[in-house]
Coordinates of C-alpha atoms in Angstrom, one line a residue:
M1 CA 0.0 0.0 0.0
T2 CA 1.4 3.4 -1.0
S3 CA 1.3 6.2 1.6
S4 CA 0.3 9.7 0.7
S5 CA 3.8 10.9 1.5
D6 CA 5.2 8.4 -0.9
T7 CA 2.7 9.6 -3.6
D8 CA 3.7 13.2 -3.0
H9 CA 7.4 12.2 -3.2
N10 CA 6.8 10.5 -6.5
N11 CA 4.9 13.5 -7.8
D12 CA 7.7 15.7 -6.8
D13 CA 10.1 13.6 -8.8
D14 CA 7.9 13.8 -11.8
D15 CA 7.7 17.6 -11.5
E16 CA 11.5 17.8 -11.6
E17 CA 11.8 16.2 -15.0
I18 CA 12.0 19.0 -17.4
D19 CA 12.9 18.7 -21.1
P20 CA 16.0 20.9 -21.4
N21 CA 15.2 21.5 -25.1
S22 CA 12.0 23.3 -24.0
L23 CA 13.9 26.0 -22.1
G24 CA 15.2 27.8 -25.1
D25 CA 18.5 29.7 -25.0
W26 CA 18.5 30.0 -21.2
R27 CA 22.2 30.8 -21.1
Q28 CA 21.7 34.0 -23.2
F29 CA 18.6 34.9 -21.1
R30 CA 20.7 34.7 -17.9
M31 CA 23.4 36.9 -19.4
N32 CA 20.8 39.4 -20.4
L33 CA 19.6 39.3 -16.7
A34 CA 23.1 39.9 -15.5
N35 CA 23.5 42.9 -17.8
S36 CA 20.1 44.4 -16.9
G37 CA 21.5 46.2 -13.8
F38 CA 19.3 44.7 -11.2
S39 CA 20.6 45.6 -7.7
S40 CA 19.6 45.3 -4.1
P41 CA 20.3 47.8 -1.3
S42 CA 23.9 47.6 0.0
S43 CA 22.7 48.4 3.5
T44 CA 22.3 44.6 4.2
S45 CA 24.8 43.7 7.0
F46 CA 26.3 40.3 7.7
D47 CA 28.0 39.0 10.9
D48 CA 31.7 38.3 10.7
D49 CA 31.3 34.6 11.5
A50 CA 32.6 31.6 9.6
T51 CA 29.5 31.4 7.5
S52 CA 29.4 35.0 6.3
N53 CA 30.9 34.3 2.9
S54 CA 28.4 31.6 2.1
S55 CA 25.5 33.6 3.4
I56 CA 26.5 36.5 1.2
S57 CA 26.8 34.3 -1.8
S58 CA 23.4 32.8 -1.4
V59 CA 21.5 36.0 -0.5
M60 CA 23.1 38.4 -3.0
S61 CA 23.3 36.3 -6.2
I62 CA 21.2 34.4 -8.6
D63 CA 23.2 31.5 -10.1
G64 CA 26.4 33.4 -9.6
I65 CA 25.2 36.7 -11.0
N66 CA 25.9 39.4 -8.3
L67 CA 22.7 41.4 -7.9
G68 CA 23.9 43.5 -5.0
D69 CA 26.9 45.4 -3.7
D70 CA 30.2 44.0 -5.0
N71 CA 31.7 45.0 -1.6
T72 CA 29.8 42.1 0.1
S73 CA 31.7 39.4 -1.8
F74 CA 34.5 37.6 0.1
S75 CA 35.2 40.6 2.3
S76 CA 36.5 40.9 5.8
S77 CA 35.0 43.4 8.2
R78 CA 38.0 45.7 8.0
T79 CA 38.3 45.6 4.2
T80 CA 34.6 46.3 3.6
S81 CA 34.1 49.1 6.1
S82 CA 37.3 50.9 5.4
L83 CA 37.1 50.8 1.6
E84 CA 33.4 51.7 1.6
K85 CA 34.4 54.9 3.4
E86 CA 37.4 55.7 1.3
G87 CA 35.9 54.7 -2.1
E88 CA 32.3 55.9 -1.7
G89 CA 32.5 58.8 0.6
S90 CA 29.3 59.5 2.6
S91 CA 27.1 57.5 0.2
S92 CA 27.1 54.2 2.0
S93 CA 24.1 53.0 0.1
S94 CA 25.7 53.2 -3.3
S95 CA 26.6 50.0 -5.0
M96 CA 29.5 49.3 -7.3
K97 CA 28.0 47.7 -10.5
T98 CA 30.0 45.0 -12.3
S99 CA 30.7 46.3 -15.8
R100 CA 31.2 43.7 -18.4
P101 CA 33.2 44.9 -21.4
K102 CA 32.2 44.0 -25.0
S103 CA 35.8 43.9 -26.1
V104 CA 39.1 43.2 -24.3
S105 CA 41.7 42.7 -27.0
K106 CA 41.5 43.9 -30.6
R107 CA 44.5 41.9 -31.5
N108 CA 42.8 38.7 -30.3
E109 CA 39.8 39.6 -32.4
E110 CA 42.0 40.1 -35.5
L111 CA 43.7 36.7 -34.9
L112 CA 40.4 35.0 -34.6
R113 CA 39.1 36.6 -37.8
G114 CA 42.1 35.1 -39.7
Q115 CA 41.3 31.7 -38.3
N116 CA 37.6 31.4 -38.5
V117 CA 35.5 34.2 -40.1
A118 CA 32.1 32.9 -39.0
L119 CA 33.2 32.4 -35.4
A120 CA 34.8 35.8 -35.4
E121 CA 31.5 37.4 -36.4
E122 CA 29.7 35.5 -33.6
Y123 CA 32.4 36.7 -31.2
L124 CA 32.2 40.3 -32.2
N125 CA 28.4 40.4 -32.2
G126 CA 27.8 39.1 -28.8
V127 CA 30.6 37.4 -26.8
W128 CA 29.9 37.3 -23.1
A129 CA 31.0 35.7 -19.9
H130 CA 30.0 36.0 -16.2
E131 CA 30.6 34.3 -12.9
S132 CA 28.5 31.3 -12.1
A133 CA 27.7 29.9 -8.7
V134 CA 28.6 26.3 -9.6
P135 CA 30.3 24.5 -12.5
E136 CA 28.0 23.5 -15.3
V137 CA 28.4 21.4 -18.5
G138 CA 29.3 23.8 -21.3
G139 CA 30.7 26.3 -18.9
L140 CA 34.3 27.0 -17.8
V141 CA 36.2 26.7 -14.6
C142 CA 39.2 29.0 -14.4
R143 CA 42.2 28.4 -12.1
M144 CA 42.5 31.3 -9.7
P145 CA 45.9 32.8 -8.5
L146 CA 47.3 31.4 -5.3
E147 CA 46.6 34.8 -3.7
A148 CA 42.9 34.5 -4.5
E149 CA 42.7 30.9 -3.5
I150 CA 44.0 31.7 -0.1
Y151 CA 41.7 34.7 0.3
R152 CA 38.6 32.8 -0.8
G153 CA 39.5 29.7 1.1
D154 CA 37.2 28.1 3.6
S155 CA 37.3 28.7 7.3
S156 CA 39.3 25.5 8.0
S157 CA 42.3 26.6 5.9
R158 CA 45.2 27.7 8.0
M159 CA 46.5 30.1 5.4
H160 CA 43.1 31.7 4.9
K161 CA 42.9 32.3 8.7
K162 CA 46.4 33.8 8.6
L163 CA 45.5 36.1 5.8
Q164 CA 42.2 37.3 7.4
Q165 CA 44.2 38.1 10.6
L166 CA 46.8 40.0 8.6
L167 CA 44.2 42.1 6.8
E168 CA 42.5 43.0 10.0
S169 CA 45.6 43.9 11.9
D170 CA 48.2 46.6 12.0
E171 CA 50.8 44.1 10.8
Y172 CA 49.6 44.6 7.2
D173 CA 51.3 48.0 7.0
R174 CA 54.4 46.9 8.8
L175 CA 55.2 44.0 6.6
E176 CA 57.8 44.8 3.9
D177 CA 56.4 45.3 0.4
V178 CA 57.2 42.5 -2.0
P179 CA 60.3 43.5 -4.1
S180 CA 60.1 43.6 -7.8
T181 CA 63.1 41.3 -8.0
S182 CA 61.0 38.4 -6.7
L183 CA 59.9 35.5 -8.9
K184 CA 57.8 36.7 -11.8
S185 CA 54.6 35.3 -13.1
S186 CA 54.9 33.4 -16.4
P187 CA 54.1 30.0 -17.9
S188 CA 57.6 28.9 -17.1
T189 CA 57.3 29.7 -13.4
G190 CA 53.8 28.5 -13.0
G191 CA 52.7 32.0 -12.1
A192 CA 54.0 31.7 -8.6
S193 CA 54.9 35.3 -8.3
T194 CA 55.6 37.5 -5.4
S195 CA 56.5 40.5 -7.5
S196 CA 55.3 44.0 -6.5
L197 CA 52.4 45.7 -8.2
K198 CA 53.3 48.3 -10.7
A199 CA 50.9 51.2 -11.5
Q200 CA 51.6 51.1 -15.2
S201 CA 49.9 49.8 -18.3
T202 CA 50.3 46.1 -19.2
A203 CA 50.4 44.2 -22.4
S204 CA 47.1 45.5 -23.6
D205 CA 45.9 47.2 -26.7
D206 CA 43.0 48.7 -24.8
P207 CA 43.4 52.0 -23.0
E208 CA 40.9 50.9 -20.4
E209 CA 43.5 48.4 -19.2
E210 CA 45.3 51.0 -17.2
V211 CA 45.0 50.4 -13.4
S212 CA 41.6 51.6 -12.3
F213 CA 41.1 53.4 -9.0
S214 CA 37.5 52.5 -8.1
A215 CA 36.6 51.3 -4.7
L216 CA 36.3 47.7 -6.0
A217 CA 39.8 48.0 -7.5
A218 CA 41.2 49.4 -4.2
K219 CA 39.6 46.6 -2.2
T220 CA 41.0 44.0 -4.6
V221 CA 44.5 45.4 -4.5
F222 CA 44.3 45.6 -0.7
W223 CA 43.6 41.9 -0.1
Y224 CA 45.8 40.8 -3.1
R225 CA 48.8 42.7 -1.7
G226 CA 48.2 41.3 1.7
A227 CA 48.2 37.8 0.2
E228 CA 51.5 38.5 -1.6
K229 CA 53.1 39.7 1.6
L230 CA 51.9 36.6 3.5
L231 CA 53.1 34.3 0.7
K232 CA 56.6 36.0 0.7
R233 CA 56.9 35.7 4.5
E234 CA 55.7 32.1 4.7
L235 CA 57.6 30.8 1.7
G236 CA 60.7 32.5 3.1
R237 CA 60.3 30.6 6.3
I238 CA 60.0 27.3 4.4
T239 CA 63.2 27.9 2.3
M240 CA 65.1 29.0 5.4
G241 CA 64.4 25.6 6.9
A242 CA 66.2 23.8 4.0
N243 CA 69.0 21.5 5.0
E244 CA 72.7 22.0 4.0
N245 CA 72.0 20.4 0.6
G246 CA 69.3 23.0 -0.1
K247 CA 66.5 20.4 0.2
I248 CA 63.3 21.0 2.2
E249 CA 62.5 18.1 4.5
V250 CA 58.7 17.9 4.3
D251 CA 58.3 15.6 7.3
R252 CA 59.8 18.4 9.5
L253 CA 57.4 21.1 8.3
G254 CA 54.6 22.4 10.6
G255 CA 51.0 22.3 9.6
D256 CA 50.9 25.8 8.2
S257 CA 54.0 25.3 6.1
L258 CA 52.9 21.9 4.8
E259 CA 49.5 23.3 3.7
L260 CA 51.1 26.2 1.9
L261 CA 53.7 23.9 0.2
Q262 CA 50.9 21.7 -1.0
L263 CA 48.9 24.7 -2.3
Y264 CA 52.0 26.1 -4.0
M265 CA 52.9 22.9 -5.8
D266 CA 49.4 22.3 -7.0
H267 CA 49.2 25.9 -8.2
Q268 CA 52.5 25.4 -10.2
Q269 CA 50.9 22.5 -12.1
T270 CA 47.6 24.1 -12.9
W271 CA 48.5 27.8 -13.3
Q272 CA 45.9 29.8 -15.2
E273 CA 44.1 26.8 -16.5
V274 CA 40.9 27.4 -18.4
C275 CA 38.9 24.2 -18.4
L276 CA 35.7 23.3 -20.3
V277 CA 33.3 21.2 -18.2
V278 CA 32.2 18.4 -20.6
E279 CA 30.5 16.0 -18.1
K280 CA 29.0 16.5 -14.6
D281 CA 26.7 14.2 -12.6
D282 CA 25.6 16.0 -9.4
R283 CA 24.1 12.8 -7.9
K284 CA 27.3 10.8 -8.3
G285 CA 29.6 13.8 -7.6
T286 CA 31.6 13.0 -10.8
A287 CA 32.8 15.5 -13.4
K288 CA 35.1 15.7 -16.3
T289 CA 36.9 18.8 -17.6
I290 CA 39.2 19.5 -20.6
T291 CA 41.8 22.2 -20.3
I292 CA 41.5 24.4 -23.5
N293 CA 44.5 26.7 -23.2
R294 CA 47.4 24.3 -23.2
P295 CA 48.5 24.1 -26.8
M296 CA 50.6 21.1 -27.8
A297 CA 51.0 21.3 -31.6
F298 CA 49.7 23.4 -34.5
K299 CA 50.9 21.0 -37.2
L300 CA 50.9 17.2 -37.4
S301 CA 53.9 14.9 -37.7
K302 CA 53.2 11.3 -38.4
S303 CA 53.8 10.3 -34.7
M304 CA 51.6 13.2 -33.5
G305 CA 48.9 12.1 -35.9
R306 CA 49.0 8.6 -34.5
L307 CA 48.8 9.9 -30.9
V308 CA 45.8 12.2 -31.7
L309 CA 43.9 9.6 -33.9
L310 CA 44.8 6.3 -32.2
G311 CA 46.1 7.1 -28.8
A312 CA 49.0 5.4 -27.1
Y313 CA 47.5 2.0 -26.5
Q314 CA 49.8 -1.0 -27.4
A315 CA 52.7 1.4 -27.8
T316 CA 56.0 -0.1 -28.9
Q317 CA 59.6 0.9 -28.2
V318 CA 61.4 2.1 -31.3
E319 CA 64.7 3.8 -31.9
N320 CA 66.3 6.2 -29.4
G321 CA 63.8 5.2 -26.7
I322 CA 60.8 6.8 -28.4
V323 CA 57.5 5.2 -27.7
E324 CA 55.2 5.0 -30.7
R325 CA 51.8 3.7 -31.3
K326 CA 51.5 1.4 -34.3
E327 CA 48.4 0.9 -36.5
Q328 CA 46.8 -2.5 -35.8
S329 CA 45.0 -2.9 -39.1
G330 CA 44.8 -1.8 -42.7
Y331 CA 41.8 0.3 -41.8
E332 CA 43.7 2.2 -39.1
T333 CA 46.6 2.8 -41.6
Q334 CA 44.2 4.1 -44.2
N335 CA 42.4 6.3 -41.6
L336 CA 45.8 7.7 -40.4
V337 CA 46.8 8.7 -44.0
K338 CA 43.4 10.4 -44.5
F339 CA 43.8 12.2 -41.2
L340 CA 47.3 13.5 -42.0
V341 CA 46.2 14.7 -45.4
A342 CA 43.4 16.6 -43.9
F343 CA 45.1 18.1 -40.8
E344 CA 48.9 17.9 -41.4
N345 CA 49.5 21.6 -42.2
Q346 CA 47.1 23.0 -39.6
C347 CA 45.8 21.3 -36.5
G348 CA 45.0 22.6 -33.1
V349 CA 46.2 19.9 -30.6
Y350 CA 46.1 20.6 -26.9
V351 CA 46.9 18.9 -23.6
G352 CA 43.4 18.4 -22.2
G353 CA 44.5 17.0 -18.8
P354 CA 46.5 14.4 -17.0
D355 CA 44.0 11.5 -17.2
K356 CA 43.6 9.0 -20.0
M357 CA 46.3 10.6 -22.1
D358 CA 46.9 7.3 -23.8
E359 CA 43.5 7.3 -25.4
P360 CA 42.5 9.0 -28.7
A361 CA 42.1 12.7 -28.5
T362 CA 38.7 14.3 -27.9
L363 CA 37.3 16.4 -30.8
I364 CA 35.5 19.6 -29.9
H365 CA 33.8 21.9 -32.4
G366 CA 30.8 24.1 -33.1
I367 CA 29.2 22.4 -36.1
A368 CA 25.7 21.4 -35.3
D369 CA 25.0 19.2 -38.3
L370 CA 28.3 17.3 -38.3
P371 CA 27.4 13.5 -38.5
G372 CA 28.6 11.6 -35.5
S373 CA 28.8 14.5 -33.1
V374 CA 26.9 15.2 -29.9
E375 CA 26.1 18.5 -28.2
I376 CA 27.7 18.3 -24.8
S377 CA 24.7 20.1 -23.2
P378 CA 21.5 21.5 -24.8
G379 CA 21.8 25.1 -25.8
T380 CA 25.5 25.4 -25.6
G381 CA 26.3 25.0 -29.3
I382 CA 29.4 23.0 -28.4
Y383 CA 29.8 19.6 -29.9
E384 CA 32.0 16.5 -29.3
G385 CA 33.0 13.8 -31.8
G386 CA 32.3 13.3 -35.5
L387 CA 35.9 12.8 -36.6
E388 CA 35.1 10.8 -39.8
A389 CA 32.8 13.6 -41.0
A390 CA 35.3 16.2 -40.0
M391 CA 38.1 14.6 -42.1
D392 CA 35.7 14.3 -45.1
G393 CA 34.6 17.9 -44.7
V394 CA 38.1 19.3 -44.5
L395 CA 39.2 17.3 -47.5
S396 CA 36.2 18.4 -49.5
G397 CA 36.8 22.1 -48.6
K398 CA 33.5 22.4 -46.7
Y399 CA 35.4 23.0 -43.4
K400 CA 38.8 24.4 -42.4
P401 CA 41.2 22.5 -40.1
L402 CA 41.0 25.2 -37.5
D403 CA 37.2 24.7 -37.2
F404 CA 38.2 21.8 -34.9
R405 CA 40.2 21.4 -31.7
F406 CA 41.8 18.1 -30.5
F407 CA 42.4 17.5 -26.8
I408 CA 44.7 14.7 -25.5
G409 CA 43.6 13.7 -22.0
H410 CA 41.2 15.3 -19.5
T411 CA 40.8 15.7 -15.8
S412 CA 38.4 13.5 -13.9
Y413 CA 36.7 14.3 -10.6
E414 CA 34.9 12.1 -8.1
G415 CA 33.1 12.6 -4.8
G416 CA 32.2 16.2 -5.6
E417 CA 35.8 17.3 -5.9
L418 CA 35.2 19.9 -8.6
D419 CA 32.4 21.6 -6.7
Y420 CA 34.6 21.6 -3.6
A421 CA 37.5 23.1 -5.6
C422 CA 35.3 25.9 -6.6
E423 CA 33.9 26.4 -3.1
V424 CA 37.3 26.9 -1.6
G425 CA 38.5 29.3 -4.3
K426 CA 40.8 27.1 -6.3
Y427 CA 38.6 27.4 -9.4
Q428 CA 36.1 30.1 -10.5
P429 CA 33.1 28.8 -12.4
V430 CA 32.2 30.9 -15.5
A431 CA 29.3 30.8 -17.9
C432 CA 30.2 32.1 -21.3
S433 CA 29.2 32.2 -25.0
R434 CA 30.7 29.5 -27.2
P435 CA 33.2 31.5 -29.2
L436 CA 35.4 31.7 -26.0
V437 CA 35.4 27.9 -26.0
L438 CA 35.7 27.1 -29.7
K439 CA 38.4 29.6 -30.7
Q440 CA 42.0 28.3 -31.1
C441 CA 44.5 29.3 -28.4
M442 CA 47.4 29.8 -30.7
Q443 CA 49.9 32.5 -29.6
L444 CA 47.1 34.8 -28.4
P445 CA 48.3 38.4 -27.8
K446 CA 46.2 38.4 -24.6
P447 CA 46.1 34.9 -23.0
L448 CA 42.6 33.2 -22.8
W449 CA 42.6 33.2 -19.0
H450 CA 42.9 37.0 -18.9
E451 CA 40.4 37.3 -21.7
V452 CA 37.7 35.3 -19.9
L453 CA 38.2 37.0 -16.5
E454 CA 38.1 40.5 -18.1
F455 CA 34.8 39.7 -19.9
C456 CA 33.4 38.7 -16.5
G457 CA 34.2 42.2 -15.2
G458 CA 34.1 43.1 -11.5
E459 CA 36.6 41.6 -9.1
L460 CA 37.7 39.0 -11.7
K461 CA 38.7 41.8 -14.1
E462 CA 40.7 43.5 -11.4
I463 CA 42.5 40.2 -10.5
S464 CA 43.4 39.7 -14.2
K465 CA 44.9 43.2 -14.3
L466 CA 47.0 42.4 -11.2
E467 CA 48.3 39.2 -12.7
L468 CA 49.1 40.8 -16.0
M469 CA 51.4 43.3 -14.2
K470 CA 53.6 40.3 -13.2
R471 CA 53.9 39.0 -16.8
E472 CA 57.3 40.2 -18.0
D473 CA 56.9 38.0 -21.1
L474 CA 53.8 40.1 -22.2
Q475 CA 55.3 43.5 -21.5

C-alpha cells in the first residue's frame, strides 16, 4: 500500500523532470539578466562569522550573478568598512556595479578573424562571460591565482585564517612590500609570483586596461597585496628551513608550512588553466573537464597524428627510446593517412588534462550538423565527436582544419571534488558564450585566462589586471 507521503514524493520527482530543449536559450537569457542592472540595497549587513561568505553568496546572487553590492563578496569586516568609506564617501548605500566589457583585446579579435571568419563574427556580435555559482556542463572553470585561492579559502584553511588576521591587523602596514626582483609570473614559473604591483599599463591594446582606482579595485589590491606579503613571509620561512644540501625536509614542516607547500605545488601544475566542463553528474559527484588553453602542436607529424587519432595503447619501443603507437589494421593505416592529409598543415592539438592521455584525442567543435557529433549540453552549441565527417569535410573544402580542436587527456573528478575546488576558491566557475570555448588558443596576444576574466568584469577583471602586471613575457 502506498502512503500519501510516498505519492507526494513520486509526484515531486515527476515535477522535476523538465525537457532541457524546452527551455530555449536559457544561457543567453541569464546573461541578459546579468546585464540588466538589477541591484539590491547595500545596507544589508552580515555577521563576521565563519558562514558569512556563504551567506552573502546565497542571498546576494542568482546563479552566480551578483545582484547587489560587490563589496559584500569575500570581504573581511576591516576591508569592507574601510574601503566603503574611502571609495564611496558618505554615500554608504551606493553599490558598485559590475561592468562587463564588450571587447578586451582587438589583437585577439584580429587573430580569430584570420582563423575562422564565422566564429569571429559571432564573437564580435555578442561574446559574453559571467561568474557562475557552480560548475556546469558547457561552462568553464578558471584556475585562480594562489593569492585569490588563499583569500577565498574556507574557514578550515590555516593560510586563509592567517590572511584574514593579517588584513584585520596593523601588521599589514608593517610587513615589507614585496620587491620587484622576486619570482615573476609566467608560464615557465607556474605563475608563482611574489612581485610587486606596478601602476603602469600592461600588455594590452585597450586604453581601459590602465590600473583603475575604483573602490572595487582598491579593495581587490588591498587583499591581493596582503596575500602577496603573506606568501613571501611564509615561503621565506620554508626555504630558510632547508638542509645543507638545499632540500626541504617535508616531514619536519609544521601544519601551516605543509599546507602552503601543497597549495604552492598544486598551483604550479595548474597555473591559469581554463577548463571546459564536458561532463557532470551531481548525484554521483563526478565530473570531467578539458583544459582548453594548453597548446601542444599546430601541425601534425606522423607520430603526433598517431597519438591524436589512435592514442598510445599498445605502444611499442622504437629507436632512441621513443614510444610510438603502431596501427593495428589496414583500416587504421588508411584512416591515419586520411587524417594526416586533412590536418597535417594546420591542426590545433592541446593537452586536455593528466587523465587518459593514452586514449585517442577528444574532438570539440561548433558544427551542429556534423554527423557523429553530440552536443555536450543542450543550448551550448558546443559539440564533441564526428571525426570521420570532420576529415571528409576538410578534404572536400567544406570545413577548415582550424574549425576543430583536439584534446589529449582530460581531468576526472569524483566525490564532488570539482564543486569543492570551486567552493574553496581554487577554481572560478564561469558561464560564457561558445566563441570563447571554440576559438583556437594559438599564440594569443592576450592569454585566454585574462580574456575570460576580463569579460566577466568586476573583481575578476581586477584580478586579471594584477596578474598581467607580473607577466614580463607580455610587457
